[in-house]
Each structure stands twice: as C-alpha cells, then as structure tokens.
CSV table of C-alpha atoms in Angstrom, one decimal:
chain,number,residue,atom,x,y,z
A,1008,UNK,CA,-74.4,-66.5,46.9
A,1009,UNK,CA,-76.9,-63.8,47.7
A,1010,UNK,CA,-76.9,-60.2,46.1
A,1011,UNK,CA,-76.5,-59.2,49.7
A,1012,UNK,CA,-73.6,-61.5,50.6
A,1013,UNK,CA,-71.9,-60.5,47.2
A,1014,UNK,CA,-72.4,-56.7,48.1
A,1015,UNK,CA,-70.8,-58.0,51.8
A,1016,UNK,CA,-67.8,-60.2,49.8
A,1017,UNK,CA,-67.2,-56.8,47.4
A,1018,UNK,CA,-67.0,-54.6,50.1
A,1019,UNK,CA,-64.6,-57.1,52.0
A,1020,UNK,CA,-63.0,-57.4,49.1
A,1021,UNK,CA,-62.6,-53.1,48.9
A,1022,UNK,CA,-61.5,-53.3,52.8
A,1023,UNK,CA,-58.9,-55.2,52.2
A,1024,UNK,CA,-57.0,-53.1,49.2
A,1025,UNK,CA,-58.2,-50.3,51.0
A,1026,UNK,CA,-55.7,-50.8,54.0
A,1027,UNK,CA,-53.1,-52.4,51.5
A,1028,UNK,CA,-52.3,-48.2,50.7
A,1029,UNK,CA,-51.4,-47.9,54.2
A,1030,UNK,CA,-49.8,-51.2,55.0
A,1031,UNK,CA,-47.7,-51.0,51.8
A,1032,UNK,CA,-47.1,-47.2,52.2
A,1033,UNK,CA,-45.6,-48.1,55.9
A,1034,UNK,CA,-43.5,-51.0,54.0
A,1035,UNK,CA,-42.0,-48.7,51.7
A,1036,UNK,CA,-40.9,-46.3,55.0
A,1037,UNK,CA,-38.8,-49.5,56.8
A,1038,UNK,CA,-36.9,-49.8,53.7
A,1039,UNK,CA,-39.0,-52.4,51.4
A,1040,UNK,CA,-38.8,-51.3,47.5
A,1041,UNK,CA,-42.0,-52.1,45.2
A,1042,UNK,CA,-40.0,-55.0,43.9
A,1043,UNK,CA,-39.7,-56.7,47.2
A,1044,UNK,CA,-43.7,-55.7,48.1
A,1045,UNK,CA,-44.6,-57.5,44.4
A,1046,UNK,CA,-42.3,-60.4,45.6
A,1047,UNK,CA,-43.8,-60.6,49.2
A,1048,UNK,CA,-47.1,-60.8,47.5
A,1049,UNK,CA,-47.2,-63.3,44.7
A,1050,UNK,CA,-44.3,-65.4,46.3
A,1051,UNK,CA,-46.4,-66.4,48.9
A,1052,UNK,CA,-49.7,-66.9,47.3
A,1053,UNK,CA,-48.1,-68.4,44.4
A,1054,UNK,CA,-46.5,-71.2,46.7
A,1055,UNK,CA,-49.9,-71.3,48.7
A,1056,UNK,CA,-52.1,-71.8,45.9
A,1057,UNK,CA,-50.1,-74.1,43.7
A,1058,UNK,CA,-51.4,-77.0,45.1
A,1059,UNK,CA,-54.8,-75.6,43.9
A,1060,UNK,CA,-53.3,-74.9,40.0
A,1061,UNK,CA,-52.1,-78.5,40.1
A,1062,UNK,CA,-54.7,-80.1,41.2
A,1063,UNK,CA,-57.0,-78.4,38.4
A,1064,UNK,CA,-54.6,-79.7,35.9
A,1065,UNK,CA,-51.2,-77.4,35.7
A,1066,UNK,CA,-50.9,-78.6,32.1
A,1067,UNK,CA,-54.2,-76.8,31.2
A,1068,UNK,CA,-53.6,-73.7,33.3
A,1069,UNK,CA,-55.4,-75.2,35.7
A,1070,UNK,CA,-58.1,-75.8,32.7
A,1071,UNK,CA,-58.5,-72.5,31.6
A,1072,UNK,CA,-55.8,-72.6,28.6
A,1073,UNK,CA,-53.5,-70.6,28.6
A,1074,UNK,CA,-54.5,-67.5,26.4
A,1075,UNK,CA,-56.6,-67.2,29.1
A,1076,UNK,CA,-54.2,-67.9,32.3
A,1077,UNK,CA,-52.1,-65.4,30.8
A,1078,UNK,CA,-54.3,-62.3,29.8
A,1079,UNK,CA,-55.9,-63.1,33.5
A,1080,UNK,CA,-52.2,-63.0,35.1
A,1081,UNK,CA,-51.5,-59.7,33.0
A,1082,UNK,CA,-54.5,-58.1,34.3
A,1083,UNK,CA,-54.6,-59.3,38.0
A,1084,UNK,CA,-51.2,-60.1,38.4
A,1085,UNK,CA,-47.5,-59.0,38.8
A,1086,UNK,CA,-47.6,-56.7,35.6
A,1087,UNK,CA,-50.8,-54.7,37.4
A,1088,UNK,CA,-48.6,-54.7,40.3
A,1089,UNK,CA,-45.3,-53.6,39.0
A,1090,UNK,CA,-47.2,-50.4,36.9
A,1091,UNK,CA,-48.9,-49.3,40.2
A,1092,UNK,CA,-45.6,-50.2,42.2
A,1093,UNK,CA,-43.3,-48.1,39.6
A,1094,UNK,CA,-46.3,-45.5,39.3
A,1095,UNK,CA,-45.6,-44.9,43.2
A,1096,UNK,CA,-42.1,-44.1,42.7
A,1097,UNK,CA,-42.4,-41.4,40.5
A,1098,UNK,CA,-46.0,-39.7,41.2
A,1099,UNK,CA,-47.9,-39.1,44.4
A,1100,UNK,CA,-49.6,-42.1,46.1
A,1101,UNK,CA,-52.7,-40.3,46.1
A,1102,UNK,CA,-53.0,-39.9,42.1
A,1103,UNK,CA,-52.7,-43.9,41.8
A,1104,UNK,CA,-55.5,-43.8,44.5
A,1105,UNK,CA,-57.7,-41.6,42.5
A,1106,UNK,CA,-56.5,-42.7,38.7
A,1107,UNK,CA,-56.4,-46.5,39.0
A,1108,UNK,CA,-59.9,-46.9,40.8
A,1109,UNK,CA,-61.2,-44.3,38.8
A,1110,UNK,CA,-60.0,-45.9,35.8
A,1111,UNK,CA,-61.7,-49.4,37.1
A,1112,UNK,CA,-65.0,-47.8,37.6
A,1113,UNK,CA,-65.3,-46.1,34.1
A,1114,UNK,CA,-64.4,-49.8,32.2
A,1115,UNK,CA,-66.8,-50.6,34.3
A,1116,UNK,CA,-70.1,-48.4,33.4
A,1117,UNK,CA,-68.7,-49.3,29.8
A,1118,UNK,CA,-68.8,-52.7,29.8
A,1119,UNK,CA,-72.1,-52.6,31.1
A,1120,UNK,CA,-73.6,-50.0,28.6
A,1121,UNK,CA,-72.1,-52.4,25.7
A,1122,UNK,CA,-73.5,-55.6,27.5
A,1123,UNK,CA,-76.9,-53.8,27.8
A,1124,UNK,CA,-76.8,-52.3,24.4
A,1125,UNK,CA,-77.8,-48.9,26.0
A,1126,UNK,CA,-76.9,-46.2,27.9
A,1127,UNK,CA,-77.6,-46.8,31.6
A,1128,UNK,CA,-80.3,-44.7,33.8
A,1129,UNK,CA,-79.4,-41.2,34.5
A,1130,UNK,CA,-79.0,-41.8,38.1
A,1131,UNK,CA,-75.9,-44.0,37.2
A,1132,UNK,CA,-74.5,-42.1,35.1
A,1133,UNK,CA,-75.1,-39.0,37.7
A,1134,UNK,CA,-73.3,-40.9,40.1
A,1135,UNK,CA,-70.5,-41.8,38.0
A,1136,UNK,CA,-69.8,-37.9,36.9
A,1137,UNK,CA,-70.3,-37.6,41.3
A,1138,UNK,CA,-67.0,-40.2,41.9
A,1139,UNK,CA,-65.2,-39.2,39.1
A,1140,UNK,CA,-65.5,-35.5,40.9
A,1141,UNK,CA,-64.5,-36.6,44.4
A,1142,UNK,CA,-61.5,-38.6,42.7
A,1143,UNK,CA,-60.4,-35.1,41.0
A,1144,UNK,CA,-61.2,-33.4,44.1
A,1145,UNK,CA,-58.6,-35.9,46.1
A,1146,UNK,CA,-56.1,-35.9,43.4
A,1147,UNK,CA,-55.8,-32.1,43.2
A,1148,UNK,CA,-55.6,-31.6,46.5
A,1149,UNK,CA,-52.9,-34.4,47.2
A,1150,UNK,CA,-51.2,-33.3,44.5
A,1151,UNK,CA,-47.6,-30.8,45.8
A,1152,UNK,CA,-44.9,-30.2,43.8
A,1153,UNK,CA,-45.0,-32.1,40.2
A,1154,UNK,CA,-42.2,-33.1,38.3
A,1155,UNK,CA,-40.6,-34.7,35.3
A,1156,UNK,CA,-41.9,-38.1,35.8
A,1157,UNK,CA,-45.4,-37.4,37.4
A,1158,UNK,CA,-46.9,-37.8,33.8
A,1159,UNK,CA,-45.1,-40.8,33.4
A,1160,UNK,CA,-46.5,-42.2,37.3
A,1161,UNK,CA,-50.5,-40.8,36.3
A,1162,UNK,CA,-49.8,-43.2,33.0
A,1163,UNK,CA,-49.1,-45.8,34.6
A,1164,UNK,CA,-51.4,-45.5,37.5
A,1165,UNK,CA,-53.9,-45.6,34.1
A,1166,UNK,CA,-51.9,-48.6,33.0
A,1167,UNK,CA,-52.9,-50.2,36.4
A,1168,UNK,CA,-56.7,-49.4,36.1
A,1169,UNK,CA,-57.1,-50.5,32.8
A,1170,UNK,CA,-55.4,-54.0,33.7
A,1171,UNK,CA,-57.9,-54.2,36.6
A,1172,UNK,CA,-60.9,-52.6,35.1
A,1173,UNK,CA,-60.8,-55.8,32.9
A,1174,UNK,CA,-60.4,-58.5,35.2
A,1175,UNK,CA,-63.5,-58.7,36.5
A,1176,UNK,CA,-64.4,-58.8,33.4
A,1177,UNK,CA,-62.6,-61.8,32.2
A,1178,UNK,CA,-63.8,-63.3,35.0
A,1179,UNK,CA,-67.5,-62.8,34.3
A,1180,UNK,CA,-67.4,-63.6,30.7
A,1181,UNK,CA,-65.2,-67.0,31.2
A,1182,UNK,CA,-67.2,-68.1,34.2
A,1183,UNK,CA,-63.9,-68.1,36.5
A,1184,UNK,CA,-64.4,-69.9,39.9
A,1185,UNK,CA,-62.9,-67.6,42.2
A,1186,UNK,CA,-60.2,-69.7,44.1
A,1187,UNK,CA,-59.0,-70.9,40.7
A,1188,UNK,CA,-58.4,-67.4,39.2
A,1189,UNK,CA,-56.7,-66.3,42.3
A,1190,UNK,CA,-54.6,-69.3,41.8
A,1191,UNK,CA,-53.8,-68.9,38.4
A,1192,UNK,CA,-53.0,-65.3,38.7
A,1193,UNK,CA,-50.7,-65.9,41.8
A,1194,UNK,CA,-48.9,-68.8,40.3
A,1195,UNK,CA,-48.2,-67.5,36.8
A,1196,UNK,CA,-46.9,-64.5,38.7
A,1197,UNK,CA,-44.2,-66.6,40.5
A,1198,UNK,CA,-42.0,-65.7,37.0
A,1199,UNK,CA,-41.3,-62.7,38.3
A,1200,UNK,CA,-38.7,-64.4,41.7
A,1201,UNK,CA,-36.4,-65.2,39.7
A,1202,UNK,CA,-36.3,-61.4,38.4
A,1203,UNK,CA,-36.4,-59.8,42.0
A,1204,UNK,CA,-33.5,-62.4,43.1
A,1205,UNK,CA,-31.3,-61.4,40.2
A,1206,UNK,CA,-31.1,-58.1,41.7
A,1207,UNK,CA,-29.7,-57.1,45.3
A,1208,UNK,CA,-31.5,-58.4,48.2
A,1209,UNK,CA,-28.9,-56.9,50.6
A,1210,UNK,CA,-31.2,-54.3,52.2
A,1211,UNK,CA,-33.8,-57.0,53.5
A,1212,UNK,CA,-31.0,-57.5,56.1
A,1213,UNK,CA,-31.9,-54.1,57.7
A,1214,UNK,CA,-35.9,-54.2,57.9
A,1215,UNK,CA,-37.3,-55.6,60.8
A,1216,UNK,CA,-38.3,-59.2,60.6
A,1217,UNK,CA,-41.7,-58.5,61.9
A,1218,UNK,CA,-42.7,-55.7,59.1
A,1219,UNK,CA,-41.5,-58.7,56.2
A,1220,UNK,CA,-43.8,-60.9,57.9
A,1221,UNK,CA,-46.6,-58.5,57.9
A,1222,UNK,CA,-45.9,-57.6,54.4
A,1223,UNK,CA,-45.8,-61.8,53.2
A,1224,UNK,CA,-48.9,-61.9,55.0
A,1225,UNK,CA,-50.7,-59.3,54.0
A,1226,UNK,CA,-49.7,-58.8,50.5
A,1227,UNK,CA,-49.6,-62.7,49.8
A,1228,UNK,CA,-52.3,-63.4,51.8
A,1229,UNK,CA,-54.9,-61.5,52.2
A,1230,UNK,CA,-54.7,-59.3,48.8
A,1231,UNK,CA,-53.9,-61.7,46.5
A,1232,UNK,CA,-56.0,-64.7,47.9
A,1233,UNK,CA,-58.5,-63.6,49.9
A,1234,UNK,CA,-59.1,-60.2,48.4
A,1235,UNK,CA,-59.2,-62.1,44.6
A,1236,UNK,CA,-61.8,-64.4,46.2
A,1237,UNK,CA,-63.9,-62.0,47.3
A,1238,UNK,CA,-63.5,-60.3,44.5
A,1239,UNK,CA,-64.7,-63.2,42.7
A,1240,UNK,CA,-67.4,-64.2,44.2
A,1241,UNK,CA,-68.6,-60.7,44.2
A,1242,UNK,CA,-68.5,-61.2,40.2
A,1243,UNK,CA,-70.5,-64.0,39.8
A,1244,UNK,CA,-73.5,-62.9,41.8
A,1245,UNK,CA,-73.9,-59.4,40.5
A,1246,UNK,CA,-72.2,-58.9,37.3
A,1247,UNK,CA,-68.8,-57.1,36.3
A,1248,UNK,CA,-70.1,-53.7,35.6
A,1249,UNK,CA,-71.7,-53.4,39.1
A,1250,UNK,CA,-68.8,-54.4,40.9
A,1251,UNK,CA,-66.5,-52.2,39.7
A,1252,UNK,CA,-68.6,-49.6,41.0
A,1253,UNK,CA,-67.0,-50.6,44.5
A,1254,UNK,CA,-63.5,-49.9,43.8
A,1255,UNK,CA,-63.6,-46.1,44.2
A,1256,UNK,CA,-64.3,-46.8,48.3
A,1257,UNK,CA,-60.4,-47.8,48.1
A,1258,UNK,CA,-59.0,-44.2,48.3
A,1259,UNK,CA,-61.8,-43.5,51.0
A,1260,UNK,CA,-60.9,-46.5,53.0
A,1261,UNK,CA,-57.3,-46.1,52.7
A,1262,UNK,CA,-57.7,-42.3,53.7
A,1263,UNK,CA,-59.5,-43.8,56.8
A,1264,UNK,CA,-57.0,-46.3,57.6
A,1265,UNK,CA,-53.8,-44.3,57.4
A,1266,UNK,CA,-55.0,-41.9,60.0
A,1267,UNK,CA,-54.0,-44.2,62.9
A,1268,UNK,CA,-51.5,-46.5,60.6
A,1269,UNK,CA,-49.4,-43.1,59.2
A,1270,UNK,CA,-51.0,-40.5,61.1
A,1271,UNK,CA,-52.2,-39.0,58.1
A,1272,UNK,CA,-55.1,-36.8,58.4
A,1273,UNK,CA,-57.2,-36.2,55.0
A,1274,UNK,CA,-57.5,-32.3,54.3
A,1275,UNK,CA,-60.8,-30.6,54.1
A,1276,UNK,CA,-60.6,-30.8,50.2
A,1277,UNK,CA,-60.1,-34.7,50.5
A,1278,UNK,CA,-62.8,-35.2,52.9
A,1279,UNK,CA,-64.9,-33.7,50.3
A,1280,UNK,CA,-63.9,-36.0,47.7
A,1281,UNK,CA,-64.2,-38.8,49.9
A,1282,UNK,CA,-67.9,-37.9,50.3
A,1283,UNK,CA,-68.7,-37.2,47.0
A,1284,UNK,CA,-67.1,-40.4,46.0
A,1285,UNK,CA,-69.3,-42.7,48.8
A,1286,UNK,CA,-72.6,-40.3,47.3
A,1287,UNK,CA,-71.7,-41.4,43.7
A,1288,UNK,CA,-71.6,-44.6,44.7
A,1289,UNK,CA,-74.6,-45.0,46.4
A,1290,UNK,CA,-76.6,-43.0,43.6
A,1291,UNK,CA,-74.8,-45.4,41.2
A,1292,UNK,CA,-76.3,-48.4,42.8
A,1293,UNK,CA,-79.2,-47.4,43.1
A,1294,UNK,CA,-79.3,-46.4,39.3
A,1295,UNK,CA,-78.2,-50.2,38.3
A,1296,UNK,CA,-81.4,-51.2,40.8
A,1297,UNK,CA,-83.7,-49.7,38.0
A,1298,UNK,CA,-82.1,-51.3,34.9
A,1299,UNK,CA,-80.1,-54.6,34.9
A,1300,UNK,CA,-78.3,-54.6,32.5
A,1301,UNK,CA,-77.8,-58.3,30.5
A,1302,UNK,CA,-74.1,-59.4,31.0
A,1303,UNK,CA,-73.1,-61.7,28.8
C-alpha cells in the first residue's frame, strides 16, 4: 500500500470511530447499556470472522500463539471496550473523547522516540504540546458538574488509551496482517457472551429493533472489522508512531457528527480545541516528514 492510501485507510479508519461516539451515544438514549453495545460489537464480528481464525489455524491463535492472541485481544478487544464503556457511566463522554485519544497519541510519539533512539524534530513535538492543548481545551469545557466517580471514569478513559496506544504497536512489531488481527481480537472477545447473557436481557425487549440492528452493524461491523482493517493496513505502511498521530481527529469528527445525529452543537471553547487539535496534527506530520524514525 501507498503512504498516500495508508494516510486515506488511517483516516477511514478515524471516520469510522469518530461517528461510533454519536452512534453509541444515541444507543445508550433508546435503552442499550455498555454491556449490550460490547456484546453487539464482538458478537458479531466474532461470529463473522471465525471462519477467518479457523482457517489460519484456531489451534495456534490463528498462528500467532497465544501470548500474543491474548495481549492483542486485551489491547483491541472487549477489555478496551468494557474500561471505555464503564468509563462513560461514571464521567462525561467528552473526557473519554479527549483522555483516551490523547493517551493513544502520547504512546505514540514515545514509541517512536525509543524506536529512533532520539527525540523527534521540534515541529513534532510542537504539534504534540498543540493537540494535547485542544484535548484540554475540549475536556474543560465539556466538563459540568464532577462527582465521586469522575476520577474513577478519567482512569479508566486512561486505562482505554493505554490498551489502544499499544495495539498498533503490537501490530507493527509482530508483523500482524490486518484481517487476522481483527479476527483474533474479535473472536477471543466472544468470552465475554456468555458473561453479558448471565445477566438480564429483559430490556432488549423495549428498544426498537431497528436501533439493535444498527448497533450489530455498526459496532460489529464496521468498528471492529473494517475499522481494525484499516487500522491495520495503515500500520504497516507508515509505522506505529505515525499513526497514532491520527487518533486525536476522533473527538473532532465525533463533535462533527453529533451535530445532526444528537443535535449537539460544539461550544466556542470546543471549536477551539477542535482546531488546535487538526493544527497539531498537521504540524505533527509534517515534523515525522523531516525525520523517519527506524521502527523496529
């Protein structure tokens, strides 16, 4: 692939969790809980993809190991998904929006200054300092009344950005094929059904069928297959610690998209740190143009 159709997959990739915000957001106000949105989402990609995990040899971990199946299942998987999901339930939305990608984009810029054995150019670190800002700028002005648990929320909204500041990683350094990390991810995060069906499913009854088909194919389809593919395809062409440069767009794009799916118009404050964040990123990119780093 390209640099330019990587930079085209990443940014698809960014699109797509981008809207998830909105689409899940919109689930959560017909009645779905984060349990069913996590079950939605690996129950149908897992049952999509296992043909894909079998026919790379299950036995294996679809010949990864699986060490390997597992940490990348921690990372990408229902375990990100349940810390952001829970996260959600007991901070605002808009801190996981601005501490999760954040969190991504600094493992990021790390990885790549221990991969290059150096500190990057000044115009990437610059731009860094310049999303880091506008993700500061969004959470504080998103931010209302705090309570008890919003510590608990930003923690794990860390929690979640940690996880998936790392996957990417994993994926570079093992030399993942995309479709079969999607796969593995999805399918090892089929445990988690039996878990969610334990509890009461009673309320599913009262949601309009067309929302839980939205939500199966959205969540299962689109983020955790062809958002993971993207994803990883992105990986392989330009490195790890350039693509996670990318995932601070997701609070910009899903500050776009729930003005006509919620009807939620961004402040002046959060426009601001939208457009610092899309400046950062730019000057970012244009800071890893001058020095590539070695990723090994």
């Amino acid at each position: 692939m390209s640099p330019r159709l990587a930079v085209l997959a990443i940014l698809g990739a960014m699109v797509i969790f981008g809207a998830n915000f909105a689409v899940t957001r919109l689930g959560t106000q017909y009645g779905l809980t984060p349990g069913d949105l996590a079950a939605a989402r690996f129950g149908v990609a897992g049952l999509l993809l296992l043909p894909v995990f079998v026919r790379h040899d299950a036995v294996t971990c679809a010949g990864l190991g699986w060490r390997r199946g597992i940490l990348l299942a921690v990372t990408g998987g229902v375990v990100m998904t349940l810390c952001m999901n829970t996260g959600l339930k007991l901070a605002p939305a808009v801190h996981g929006a601005a501490l999760g990608p954040g969190t991504v984009t600094t493992v990021g810029v790390l990885y790549g200054v221990f991969a290059a054995r150096g500190m990057p150019p000044f115009l990437t670190v610059l731009g860094l300092v310049t999303i880091l800002a506008g993700l500061a700028t969004i959470a504080i002005a998103g931010s209302s009344a705090g309570g008890s648990n919003v510590l608990l929320g930003d923690l794990l909204f860390f929690t979640t950005g940690l996880l998936w500041g790392f996957y990417p990683i994993l994926l570079h350094r093992w030399r993942i094929g995309p479709i079969v990390s999607a796969a593995v991810v999805a399918v090892l995060s089929l445990v988690y059904l039996p878990v969610w069906l334990a509890g009461s499913v009673s309320h599913l009854a009262a949601v309009p069928l067309w929302m839980i088909i939205l939500q199966c194919f959205y969540q299962g389809v689109l983020n955790s297959i062809v958002g993971l593919w993207l994803w990883g395809h992105a990986v392989r062409t330009l490195g790890a610690s350039r693509t996670q440069l990318f995932p601070p767009l997701i609070p910009v794009l899903g500050a776009l998209f729930a003005i006509p799916v919620l009807g939620e118009v961004p402040g002046p404050a959060q426009w601001l740190g939208l457009v610092l964040i899309v400046g950062g990123i730019v000057a970012s990119l244009f800071g890893m143009r001058l020095r590539r780093p070695a990723e090994h």
